[in-house]
Every structure is written in structure tokens, then in C-alpha cells.
mmCIF file of C-alpha atoms and ligand atoms in Angstrom:
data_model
loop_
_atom_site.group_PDB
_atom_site.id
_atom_site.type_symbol
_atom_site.label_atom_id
_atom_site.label_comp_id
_atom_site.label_asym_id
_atom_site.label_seq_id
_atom_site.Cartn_x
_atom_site.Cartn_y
_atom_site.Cartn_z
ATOM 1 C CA UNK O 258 91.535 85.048 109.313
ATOM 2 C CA UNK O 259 90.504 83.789 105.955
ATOM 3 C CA UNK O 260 91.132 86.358 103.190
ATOM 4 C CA UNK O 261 88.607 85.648 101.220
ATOM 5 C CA UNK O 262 86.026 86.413 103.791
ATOM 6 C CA UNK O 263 87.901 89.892 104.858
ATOM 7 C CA UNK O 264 85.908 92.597 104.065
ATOM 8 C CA UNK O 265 86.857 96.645 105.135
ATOM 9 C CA UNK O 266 85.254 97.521 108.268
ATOM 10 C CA UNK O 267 81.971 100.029 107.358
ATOM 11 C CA UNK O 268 83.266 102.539 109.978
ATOM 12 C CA UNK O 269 87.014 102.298 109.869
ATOM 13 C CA UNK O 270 88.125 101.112 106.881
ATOM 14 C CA UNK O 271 90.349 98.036 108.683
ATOM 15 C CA UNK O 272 89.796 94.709 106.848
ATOM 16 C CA UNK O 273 88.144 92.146 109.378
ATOM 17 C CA UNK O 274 86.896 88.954 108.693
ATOM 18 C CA UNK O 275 82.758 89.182 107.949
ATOM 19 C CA UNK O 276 82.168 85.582 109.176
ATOM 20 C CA UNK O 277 84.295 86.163 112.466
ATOM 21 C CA UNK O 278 81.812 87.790 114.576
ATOM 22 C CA UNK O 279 78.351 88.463 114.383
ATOM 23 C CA UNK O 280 78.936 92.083 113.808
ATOM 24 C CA UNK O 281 78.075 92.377 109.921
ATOM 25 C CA UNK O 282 80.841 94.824 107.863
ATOM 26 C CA UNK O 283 82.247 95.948 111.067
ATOM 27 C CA UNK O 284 85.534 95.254 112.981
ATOM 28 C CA UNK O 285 83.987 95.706 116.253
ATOM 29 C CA UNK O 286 81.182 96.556 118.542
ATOM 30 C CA UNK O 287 82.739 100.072 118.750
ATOM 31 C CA UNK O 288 82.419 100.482 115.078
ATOM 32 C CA UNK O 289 78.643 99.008 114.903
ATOM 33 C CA UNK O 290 77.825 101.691 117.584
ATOM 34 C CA UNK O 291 79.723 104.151 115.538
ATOM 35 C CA UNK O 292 77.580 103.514 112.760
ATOM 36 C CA UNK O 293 74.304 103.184 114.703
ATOM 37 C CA UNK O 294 75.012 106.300 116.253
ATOM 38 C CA UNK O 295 75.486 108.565 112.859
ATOM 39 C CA UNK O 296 71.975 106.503 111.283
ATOM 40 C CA UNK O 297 70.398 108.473 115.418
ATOM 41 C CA UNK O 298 71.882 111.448 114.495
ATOM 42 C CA UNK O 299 71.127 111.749 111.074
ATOM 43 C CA UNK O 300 75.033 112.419 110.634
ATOM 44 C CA UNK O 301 74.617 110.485 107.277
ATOM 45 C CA UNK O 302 72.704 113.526 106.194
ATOM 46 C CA UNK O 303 75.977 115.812 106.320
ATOM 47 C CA UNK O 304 78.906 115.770 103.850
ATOM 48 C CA UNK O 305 82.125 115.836 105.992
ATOM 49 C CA UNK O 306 85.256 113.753 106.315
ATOM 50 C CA UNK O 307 85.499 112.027 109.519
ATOM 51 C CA UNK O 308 87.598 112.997 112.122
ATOM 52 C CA UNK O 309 88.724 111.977 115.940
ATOM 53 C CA UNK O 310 85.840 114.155 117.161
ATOM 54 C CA UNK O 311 83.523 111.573 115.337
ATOM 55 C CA UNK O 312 84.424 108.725 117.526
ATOM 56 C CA UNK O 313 85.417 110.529 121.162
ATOM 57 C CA UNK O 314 82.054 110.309 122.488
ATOM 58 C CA UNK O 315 82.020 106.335 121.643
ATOM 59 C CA UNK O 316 85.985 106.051 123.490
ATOM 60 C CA UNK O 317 83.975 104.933 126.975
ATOM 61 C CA UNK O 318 83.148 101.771 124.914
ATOM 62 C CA UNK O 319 86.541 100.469 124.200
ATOM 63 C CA UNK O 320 87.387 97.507 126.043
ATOM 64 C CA UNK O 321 87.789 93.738 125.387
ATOM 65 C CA UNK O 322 84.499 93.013 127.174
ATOM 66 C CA UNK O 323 82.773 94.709 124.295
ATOM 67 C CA UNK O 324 84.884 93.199 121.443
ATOM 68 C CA UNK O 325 85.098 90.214 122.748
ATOM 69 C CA UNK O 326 81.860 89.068 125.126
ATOM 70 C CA UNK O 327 82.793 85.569 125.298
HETATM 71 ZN ZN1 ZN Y 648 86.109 99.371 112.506
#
């Protein structure tokens, strides 16, 4: 991972490298989703910190097909 191309995930917060995958200033494909899904929902809308509840209806998606389709 090259540093200088290490960027904090939009979603997350974890540093992953922008030019690694073709998922923009995310860490995964969970995390796009993530953020896809709170743009649906108009979550964006609502001042709140994030919390576990956020993500459980995304924990189906986890698994290295998803991160990793090649
Ligand atoms: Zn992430």
C-alpha cells in the first residue's frame, strides 16, 4: 500500500489505498453500499453519530467475494 495514495475510508474512517480498487474513498464494497444506502435513505439528512445499528442491515454483505471479485 503506498502511503501517499492512502486516503480514510468515507464510511469507516480506516485508511485504504484510493488507487487500490475501483471503489473511490472507500475501503470496501461494504462501505460503498454503506454510503449508497444513507444517500436512499436520506440518512444524510439526520444529525447522529453512527453506531453498529447503522451497518447491521449491510452484515449479509460481508464476504471476500464482495471485497475481493477477482
Ligand atoms: Zn470502510
Amino acid at each position: 500500500m503506498n502511503p501517499r495514495n492512502t486516503v480514510p475510508c468515507a464510511t469507516c474512517g480506516t485508511p485504504a489505498d484510493f488507487f487500490e480498487k475501483p471503489l473511490g474513498p472507500f475501503c470496501s464494497v461494504r462501505c460503498q453500499m454503506v454510503d449508497l444506502g444513507r444517500w436512499f435513505s436520506e440518512d444524510y439528512r439526520i444529525s447522529e453519530p453512527l453506531t453498529a445499528d447503522h451497518f447491521s442491515e449491510y452484515e449479509a454483505w460481508e464476504g471476500k467475494a464482495l471485497d475481493q471479485p477477482d
